[in-house]
């Protein structure tokens, strides 16, 4: 049976079980091959094993039945125990209810008895207290204070309680009959009050919190309690301001005193609020006045910096103080304290900010122009100037002499950064110092100043100078610096837009001023974009003019009708080479000066104009067979240069021009077939005819008949 048990391994698999049994039986497995297999012995082993399994099943079944009987027996016993416990619990609950009713009855009797005793004892105590007060009153009436309570300093607390009550009683007595005794009681009242305040002060100096609490509780019913609080506040501040930083000292003082106030006074929030008000009205106000009044008229920049710093630190201090218990409306209380200190400075803040920003920006710009030894030109704005500008924009005529700037753009990123930094600090001060209702209007004022100085006085002026410095298209060896102006203006635009979004938008995003600012920004940018477009257009014309001069100077008529047709050794003409070098240089300048889609737009326009120039230029010559080949080589070089534009339109135009130049060399018999080719079939027949007319053999080969 032990062997059978070993075959039952988890997890149980019947097939695996049979295989194991067969393997353990000699002659029953595959060991030894087919000859060693003994089916009879395997059958005998299976029969024996089945009998063993039956016996094992019977034993397990008997054990299961025995355990089930034991389980039923224990379940019945447990049920009887539960029933006994339920009966015991019901009995205990009944006893508990009876005990609760009895306790309630006794408590009612005790409360009733207490009320009766109190009803009897209270009048008795009042009578005893009245008798005691009458005794002390008689002593004041006789003028002889014999009682120990008035003469023993250790009983000052009890004496204070008595004299406070006598003082209240004396106020109800008629003055004519009891004037003398009222004066004596009042004198004693003030004397005890003075002694208590002195005792409180001494205890505070000794650091005896318990004694301070006792004296403060006695003084609470005296008129001098407020004076006691004032003395406490004054003494707290003694020696508290040893450092130069009054704000750190104030925060440390209030943190230290806050815990002590709660242990000493019954209304700590009132005392704490009074302490903070005393600090603000005296220490902080004096500190602010000292820092601001001197610089207000002598150094506006320092005044604004000090005002921003002091207001920020005061606000930060109030945020820390708001953590203390100062009453239910502590935020309004702290805001009022700040207003009391800074209202005189904040009411005209924006005017001083505008004046400072105006003068500071003007000075930054003037220093820049002085460093360049440049005297700003007074640019005309009248009707004549506007008429000249319109004519110049439409015709590109050089109205008036151009200005030689010697390559100076009169735009400086350092100056722009300085202006933006000044404006950013102004926005920060505006955000902190402006009333929420005035914040959008004040921010708009600062923005307008930025527009005036950065966009108008600096950028627009530089654009005007740059436009005036652009030479005419027929000028020789023209230096084109306007693209440098475009590059720097583009950088400045990005900086200007970043400040607009980062510093101005949060201040005006929820006010009507947002629309005004966006409109002003759009208007200014559009005005400058018009001038940039005008300058770029005139610069492109000047580039084309320079190429035209190169072609006129370098291109010879004999280039395309060489005297010796068999001795042409060049790949392309000198004029073509110089034009390609010039164009490649200008394309690179355009890429450096612009970004985004502007690069493709300007290069597309430049490419179209270059194509037009070369197209017209080629039509000025008559071409021999070898000259036509050289023209094709030139156009191929132009086309290679056009690839630098990376503009599909430009490349397509030069591909077409290259196909047109093939008409200069094609055999007369094949001319009609070439004109019907893929690249030329969509072109105007007159254009094709015009190019064919440039051939030297046009008349001799009667090529005109192909176009009739």
PDB file of N, CA, C and O in Angstrom, residues 353-407:
ATOM      1  N   UNK A 353       6.151 106.042 -12.394  1.00  0.00           N
ATOM      2  CA  UNK A 353       6.613 104.928 -13.225  1.00  0.00           C
ATOM      3  C   UNK A 353       6.709 105.360 -14.683  1.00  0.00           C
ATOM      4  O   UNK A 353       7.694 105.064 -15.380  1.00  0.00           O
ATOM      5  N   UNK A 354       5.705 106.069 -15.164  1.00  0.00           N
ATOM      6  CA  UNK A 354       5.695 106.529 -16.551  1.00  0.00           C
ATOM      7  C   UNK A 354       6.824 107.529 -16.794  1.00  0.00           C
ATOM      8  O   UNK A 354       7.532 107.458 -17.804  1.00  0.00           O
ATOM      9  N   UNK A 355       7.005 108.460 -15.864  1.00  0.00           N
ATOM     10  CA  UNK A 355       8.067 109.460 -16.031  1.00  0.00           C
ATOM     11  C   UNK A 355       9.436 108.791 -16.048  1.00  0.00           C
ATOM     12  O   UNK A 355      10.296 109.116 -16.879  1.00  0.00           O
ATOM     13  N   UNK A 356       9.632 107.844 -15.121  1.00  0.00           N
ATOM     14  CA  UNK A 356      10.934 107.168 -15.065  1.00  0.00           C
ATOM     15  C   UNK A 356      11.175 106.350 -16.328  1.00  0.00           C
ATOM     16  O   UNK A 356      12.254 106.412 -16.933  1.00  0.00           O
ATOM     17  N   UNK A 357      10.174 105.577 -16.740  1.00  0.00           N
ATOM     18  CA  UNK A 357      10.341 104.721 -17.917  1.00  0.00           C
ATOM     19  C   UNK A 357      10.562 105.556 -19.170  1.00  0.00           C
ATOM     20  O   UNK A 357      11.347 105.185 -20.055  1.00  0.00           O
ATOM     21  N   UNK A 358       9.875 106.697 -19.235  1.00  0.00           N
ATOM     22  CA  UNK A 358      10.046 107.588 -20.382  1.00  0.00           C
ATOM     23  C   UNK A 358      11.483 108.102 -20.453  1.00  0.00           C
ATOM     24  O   UNK A 358      12.142 108.021 -21.504  1.00  0.00           O
ATOM     25  N   UNK A 359      11.968 108.630 -19.332  1.00  0.00           N
ATOM     26  CA  UNK A 359      13.320 109.209 -19.329  1.00  0.00           C
ATOM     27  C   UNK A 359      14.388 108.130 -19.460  1.00  0.00           C
ATOM     28  O   UNK A 359      15.387 108.304 -20.161  1.00  0.00           O
ATOM     29  N   UNK A 360      14.179 106.995 -18.807  1.00  0.00           N
ATOM     30  CA  UNK A 360      15.165 105.916 -18.854  1.00  0.00           C
ATOM     31  C   UNK A 360      15.295 105.346 -20.267  1.00  0.00           C
ATOM     32  O   UNK A 360      16.405 105.128 -20.766  1.00  0.00           O
ATOM     33  N   UNK A 361      14.169 105.106 -20.920  1.00  0.00           N
ATOM     34  CA  UNK A 361      14.201 104.553 -22.276  1.00  0.00           C
ATOM     35  C   UNK A 361      14.852 105.533 -23.246  1.00  0.00           C
ATOM     36  O   UNK A 361      15.653 105.141 -24.106  1.00  0.00           O
ATOM     37  N   UNK A 362      14.491 106.816 -23.112  1.00  0.00           N
ATOM     38  CA  UNK A 362      15.076 107.833 -23.982  1.00  0.00           C
ATOM     39  C   UNK A 362      16.591 107.910 -23.780  1.00  0.00           C
ATOM     40  O   UNK A 362      17.362 108.057 -24.742  1.00  0.00           O
ATOM     41  N   UNK A 363      17.033 107.788 -22.520  1.00  0.00           N
ATOM     42  CA  UNK A 363      18.469 107.852 -22.229  1.00  0.00           C
ATOM     43  C   UNK A 363      19.201 106.638 -22.824  1.00  0.00           C
ATOM     44  O   UNK A 363      20.300 106.772 -23.382  1.00  0.00           O
ATOM     45  N   UNK A 364      18.602 105.439 -22.719  1.00  0.00           N
ATOM     46  CA  UNK A 364      19.219 104.230 -23.279  1.00  0.00           C
ATOM     47  C   UNK A 364      19.408 104.394 -24.786  1.00  0.00           C
ATOM     48  O   UNK A 364      20.476 104.086 -25.338  1.00  0.00           O
ATOM     49  N   UNK A 365      18.380 104.889 -25.458  1.00  0.00           N
ATOM     50  CA  UNK A 365      18.467 105.067 -26.906  1.00  0.00           C
ATOM     51  C   UNK A 365      19.491 106.139 -27.269  1.00  0.00           C
ATOM     52  O   UNK A 365      20.286 105.979 -28.205  1.00  0.00           O
ATOM     53  N   UNK A 366      19.486 107.245 -26.514  1.00  0.00           N
ATOM     54  CA  UNK A 366      20.403 108.333 -26.836  1.00  0.00           C
ATOM     55  C   UNK A 366      21.846 107.905 -26.635  1.00  0.00           C
ATOM     56  O   UNK A 366      22.726 108.252 -27.444  1.00  0.00           O
ATOM     57  N   UNK A 367      22.111 107.133 -25.581  1.00  0.00           N
ATOM     58  CA  UNK A 367      23.473 106.643 -25.357  1.00  0.00           C
ATOM     59  C   UNK A 367      23.919 105.755 -26.505  1.00  0.00           C
ATOM     60  O   UNK A 367      25.083 105.781 -26.920  1.00  0.00           O
ATOM     61  N   UNK A 368      22.994 104.964 -27.027  1.00  0.00           N
ATOM     62  CA  UNK A 368      23.337 104.081 -28.144  1.00  0.00           C
ATOM     63  C   UNK A 368      23.710 104.901 -29.371  1.00  0.00           C
ATOM     64  O   UNK A 368      24.740 104.643 -30.008  1.00  0.00           O
ATOM     65  N   UNK A 369      22.869 105.893 -29.699  1.00  0.00           N
ATOM     66  CA  UNK A 369      23.163 106.702 -30.891  1.00  0.00           C
ATOM     67  C   UNK A 369      24.434 107.523 -30.696  1.00  0.00           C
ATOM     68  O   UNK A 369      25.198 107.732 -31.645  1.00  0.00           O
ATOM     69  N   UNK A 370      24.677 107.974 -29.464  1.00  0.00           N
ATOM     70  CA  UNK A 370      25.922 108.698 -29.191  1.00  0.00           C
ATOM     71  C   UNK A 370      27.130 107.794 -29.381  1.00  0.00           C
ATOM     72  O   UNK A 370      28.182 108.230 -29.875  1.00  0.00           O
ATOM     73  N   UNK A 371      27.009 106.522 -28.964  1.00  0.00           N
ATOM     74  CA  UNK A 371      28.126 105.591 -29.135  1.00  0.00           C
ATOM     75  C   UNK A 371      28.424 105.345 -30.607  1.00  0.00           C
ATOM     76  O   UNK A 371      29.547 104.976 -30.959  1.00  0.00           O
ATOM     77  N   UNK A 372      27.425 105.538 -31.477  1.00  0.00           N
ATOM     78  CA  UNK A 372      27.607 105.374 -32.920  1.00  0.00           C
ATOM     79  C   UNK A 372      27.970 106.701 -33.609  1.00  0.00           C
ATOM     80  O   UNK A 372      28.081 106.743 -34.839  1.00  0.00           O
ATOM     81  N   UNK A 373      28.112 107.773 -32.786  1.00  0.00           N
ATOM     82  CA  UNK A 373      28.362 109.111 -33.348  1.00  0.00           C
ATOM     83  C   UNK A 373      27.299 109.474 -34.383  1.00  0.00           C
ATOM     84  O   UNK A 373      27.590 110.013 -35.456  1.00  0.00           O
ATOM     85  N   UNK A 374      26.085 109.152 -34.041  1.00  0.00           N
ATOM     86  CA  UNK A 374      24.984 109.362 -34.970  1.00  0.00           C
ATOM     87  C   UNK A 374      24.015 110.387 -34.395  1.00  0.00           C
ATOM     88  O   UNK A 374      23.580 110.272 -33.242  1.00  0.00           O
ATOM     89  N   UNK A 375      23.692 111.360 -35.211  1.00  0.00           N
ATOM     90  CA  UNK A 375      22.679 112.350 -34.857  1.00  0.00           C
ATOM     91  C   UNK A 375      21.369 111.928 -35.516  1.00  0.00           C
ATOM     92  O   UNK A 375      21.291 111.811 -36.731  1.00  0.00           O
ATOM     93  N   UNK A 376      20.361 111.666 -34.689  1.00  0.00           N
ATOM     94  CA  UNK A 376      19.102 111.168 -35.247  1.00  0.00           C
ATOM     95  C   UNK A 376      18.533 112.163 -36.244  1.00  0.00           C
ATOM     96  O   UNK A 376      18.463 113.370 -35.974  1.00  0.00           O
ATOM     97  N   UNK A 377      18.139 111.637 -37.386  1.00  0.00           N
ATOM     98  CA  UNK A 377      17.555 112.472 -38.431  1.00  0.00           C
ATOM     99  C   UNK A 377      16.085 112.683 -38.128  1.00  0.00           C
ATOM    100  O   UNK A 377      15.397 111.799 -37.623  1.00  0.00           O
ATOM    101  N   UNK A 378      15.602 113.865 -38.436  1.00  0.00           N
ATOM    102  CA  UNK A 378      14.184 114.161 -38.289  1.00  0.00           C
ATOM    103  C   UNK A 378      13.493 113.713 -39.566  1.00  0.00           C
ATOM    104  O   UNK A 378      13.560 114.370 -40.602  1.00  0.00           O
ATOM    105  N   UNK A 379      12.870 112.552 -39.481  1.00  0.00           N
ATOM    106  CA  UNK A 379      12.240 111.971 -40.659  1.00  0.00           C
ATOM    107  C   UNK A 379      10.922 112.662 -40.935  1.00  0.00           C
ATOM    108  O   UNK A 379      10.081 112.830 -40.041  1.00  0.00           O
ATOM    109  N   UNK A 380      10.720 113.080 -42.185  1.00  0.00           N
ATOM    110  CA  UNK A 380       9.512 113.827 -42.535  1.00  0.00           C
ATOM    111  C   UNK A 380       8.269 112.983 -42.453  1.00  0.00           C
ATOM    112  O   UNK A 380       8.268 111.803 -42.763  1.00  0.00           O
ATOM    113  N   UNK A 381       7.184 113.616 -42.046  1.00  0.00           N
ATOM    114  CA  UNK A 381       5.901 112.914 -41.953  1.00  0.00           C
ATOM    115  C   UNK A 381       4.797 113.675 -42.672  1.00  0.00           C
ATOM    116  O   UNK A 381       3.631 113.333 -42.558  1.00  0.00           O
ATOM    117  N   UNK A 382       5.176 114.708 -43.407  1.00  0.00           N
ATOM    118  CA  UNK A 382       4.160 115.516 -44.076  1.00  0.00           C
ATOM    119  C   UNK A 382       3.669 114.869 -45.349  1.00  0.00           C
ATOM    120  O   UNK A 382       4.088 113.783 -45.745  1.00  0.00           O
ATOM    121  N   UNK A 383       2.793 115.589 -46.055  1.00  0.00           N
ATOM    122  CA  UNK A 383       2.174 115.035 -47.256  1.00  0.00           C
ATOM    123  C   UNK A 383       3.190 114.822 -48.373  1.00  0.00           C
ATOM    124  O   UNK A 383       3.106 113.859 -49.129  1.00  0.00           O
ATOM    125  N   UNK A 384       4.190 115.711 -48.487  1.00  0.00           N
ATOM    126  CA  UNK A 384       5.204 115.564 -49.542  1.00  0.00           C
ATOM    127  C   UNK A 384       6.016 114.298 -49.312  1.00  0.00           C
ATOM    128  O   UNK A 384       6.279 113.521 -50.235  1.00  0.00           O
ATOM    129  N   UNK A 385       6.415 114.078 -48.036  1.00  0.00           N
ATOM    130  CA  UNK A 385       7.183 112.874 -47.714  1.00  0.00           C
ATOM    131  C   UNK A 385       6.358 111.626 -47.992  1.00  0.00           C
ATOM    132  O   UNK A 385       6.862 110.633 -48.516  1.00  0.00           O
ATOM    133  N   UNK A 386       5.087 111.662 -47.633  1.00  0.00           N
ATOM    134  CA  UNK A 386       4.229 110.504 -47.884  1.00  0.00           C
ATOM    135  C   UNK A 386       4.086 110.259 -49.380  1.00  0.00           C
ATOM    136  O   UNK A 386       4.092 109.109 -49.842  1.00  0.00           O
ATOM    137  N   UNK A 387       3.957 111.334 -50.175  1.00  0.00           N
ATOM    138  CA  UNK A 387       3.843 111.185 -51.624  1.00  0.00           C
ATOM    139  C   UNK A 387       5.113 110.559 -52.203  1.00  0.00           C
ATOM    140  O   UNK A 387       5.065 109.661 -53.047  1.00  0.00           O
ATOM    141  N   UNK A 388       6.284 111.043 -51.730  1.00  0.00           N
ATOM    142  CA  UNK A 388       7.547 110.479 -52.201  1.00  0.00           C
ATOM    143  C   UNK A 388       7.626 108.989 -51.879  1.00  0.00           C
ATOM    144  O   UNK A 388       8.065 108.181 -52.693  1.00  0.00           O
ATOM    145  N   UNK A 389       7.188 108.636 -50.672  1.00  0.00           N
ATOM    146  CA  UNK A 389       7.278 107.238 -50.261  1.00  0.00           C
ATOM    147  C   UNK A 389       6.373 106.368 -51.115  1.00  0.00           C
ATOM    148  O   UNK A 389       6.738 105.256 -51.513  1.00  0.00           O
ATOM    149  N   UNK A 390       5.177 106.848 -51.409  1.00  0.00           N
ATOM    150  CA  UNK A 390       4.267 106.073 -52.256  1.00  0.00           C
ATOM    151  C   UNK A 390       4.843 105.879 -53.663  1.00  0.00           C
ATOM    152  O   UNK A 390       4.781 104.789 -54.234  1.00  0.00           O
ATOM    153  N   UNK A 391       5.399 106.971 -54.221  1.00  0.00           N
ATOM    154  CA  UNK A 391       5.996 106.870 -55.564  1.00  0.00           C
ATOM    155  C   UNK A 391       7.169 105.907 -55.538  1.00  0.00           C
ATOM    156  O   UNK A 391       7.342 105.066 -56.436  1.00  0.00           O
ATOM    157  N   UNK A 392       7.986 105.973 -54.495  1.00  0.00           N
ATOM    158  CA  UNK A 392       9.157 105.116 -54.405  1.00  0.00           C
ATOM    159  C   UNK A 392       8.743 103.655 -54.231  1.00  0.00           C
ATOM    160  O   UNK A 392       9.354 102.752 -54.790  1.00  0.00           O
ATOM    161  N   UNK A 393       7.652 103.400 -53.468  1.00  0.00           N
ATOM    162  CA  UNK A 393       7.187 102.034 -53.276  1.00  0.00           C
ATOM    163  C   UNK A 393       6.679 101.435 -54.575  1.00  0.00           C
ATOM    164  O   UNK A 393       6.863 100.249 -54.839  1.00  0.00           O
ATOM    165  N   UNK A 394       6.017 102.253 -55.410  1.00  0.00           N
ATOM    166  CA  UNK A 394       5.398 101.728 -56.621  1.00  0.00           C
ATOM    167  C   UNK A 394       6.338 101.707 -57.825  1.00  0.00           C
ATOM    168  O   UNK A 394       6.191 100.889 -58.721  1.00  0.00           O
ATOM    169  N   UNK A 395       7.297 102.615 -57.832  1.00  0.00           N
ATOM    170  CA  UNK A 395       8.162 102.716 -59.014  1.00  0.00           C
ATOM    171  C   UNK A 395       9.608 102.391 -58.720  1.00  0.00           C
ATOM    172  O   UNK A 395      10.395 102.188 -59.635  1.00  0.00           O
ATOM    173  N   UNK A 396       9.977 102.368 -57.428  1.00  0.00           N
ATOM    174  CA  UNK A 396      11.375 102.155 -57.041  1.00  0.00           C
ATOM    175  C   UNK A 396      12.309 103.210 -57.611  1.00  0.00           C
ATOM    176  O   UNK A 396      13.478 102.960 -57.876  1.00  0.00           O
ATOM    177  N   UNK A 397      11.770 104.397 -57.829  1.00  0.00           N
ATOM    178  CA  UNK A 397      12.615 105.487 -58.309  1.00  0.00           C
ATOM    179  C   UNK A 397      13.392 106.077 -57.143  1.00  0.00           C
ATOM    180  O   UNK A 397      12.853 106.250 -56.046  1.00  0.00           O
ATOM    181  N   UNK A 398      14.652 106.418 -57.326  1.00  0.00           N
ATOM    182  CA  UNK A 398      15.468 106.990 -56.236  1.00  0.00           C
ATOM    183  C   UNK A 398      15.141 108.462 -56.024  1.00  0.00           C
ATOM    184  O   UNK A 398      15.808 109.337 -56.567  1.00  0.00           O
ATOM    185  N   UNK A 399      14.094 108.737 -55.245  1.00  0.00           N
ATOM    186  CA  UNK A 399      13.714 110.133 -54.989  1.00  0.00           C
ATOM    187  C   UNK A 399      14.614 110.678 -53.894  1.00  0.00           C
ATOM    188  O   UNK A 399      14.427 110.386 -52.715  1.00  0.00           O
ATOM    189  N   UNK A 400      15.585 111.457 -54.255  1.00  0.00           N
ATOM    190  CA  UNK A 400      16.528 111.989 -53.276  1.00  0.00           C
ATOM    191  C   UNK A 400      17.716 111.049 -53.135  1.00  0.00           C
ATOM    192  O   UNK A 400      17.678 109.878 -53.500  1.00  0.00           O
ATOM    193  N   UNK A 401      18.769 111.570 -52.621  1.00  0.00           N
ATOM    194  CA  UNK A 401      19.992 110.777 -52.484  1.00  0.00           C
ATOM    195  C   UNK A 401      19.841 109.776 -51.346  1.00  0.00           C
ATOM    196  O   UNK A 401      19.207 110.047 -50.336  1.00  0.00           O
ATOM    197  N   UNK A 402      20.437 108.586 -51.529  1.00  0.00           N
ATOM    198  CA  UNK A 402      20.389 107.566 -50.481  1.00  0.00           C
ATOM    199  C   UNK A 402      21.421 107.893 -49.411  1.00  0.00           C
ATOM    200  O   UNK A 402      22.409 108.581 -49.657  1.00  0.00           O
ATOM    201  N   UNK A 403      21.165 107.354 -48.210  1.00  0.00           N
ATOM    202  CA  UNK A 403      22.049 107.599 -47.068  1.00  0.00           C
ATOM    203  C   UNK A 403      23.078 106.481 -47.001  1.00  0.00           C
ATOM    204  O   UNK A 403      22.733 105.299 -47.106  1.00  0.00           O
ATOM    205  N   UNK A 404      24.332 106.836 -46.810  1.00  0.00           N
ATOM    206  CA  UNK A 404      25.373 105.834 -46.656  1.00  0.00           C
ATOM    207  C   UNK A 404      25.534 105.531 -45.169  1.00  0.00           C
ATOM    208  O   UNK A 404      26.060 106.347 -44.411  1.00  0.00           O
ATOM    209  N   UNK A 405      25.048 104.372 -44.737  1.00  0.00           N
ATOM    210  CA  UNK A 405      25.122 104.008 -43.314  1.00  0.00           C
ATOM    211  C   UNK A 405      26.389 103.245 -42.978  1.00  0.00           C
ATOM    212  O   UNK A 405      26.584 102.865 -41.819  1.00  0.00           O
ATOM    213  N   UNK A 406      27.252 102.988 -43.994  1.00  0.00           N
ATOM    214  CA  UNK A 406      28.504 102.259 -43.797  1.00  0.00           C
ATOM    215  C   UNK A 406      28.248 100.893 -43.146  1.00  0.00           C
ATOM    216  O   UNK A 406      29.032 100.431 -42.311  1.00  0.00           O
ATOM    217  N   UNK A 407      27.143 100.275 -43.503  1.00  0.00           N
ATOM    218  CA  UNK A 407      26.835  98.939 -43.003  1.00  0.00           C
ATOM    219  C   UNK A 407      26.186  98.908 -41.639  1.00  0.00           C
ATOM    220  O   UNK A 407      25.925  97.838 -41.090  1.00  0.00           O
TER     221      UNK A 407
END
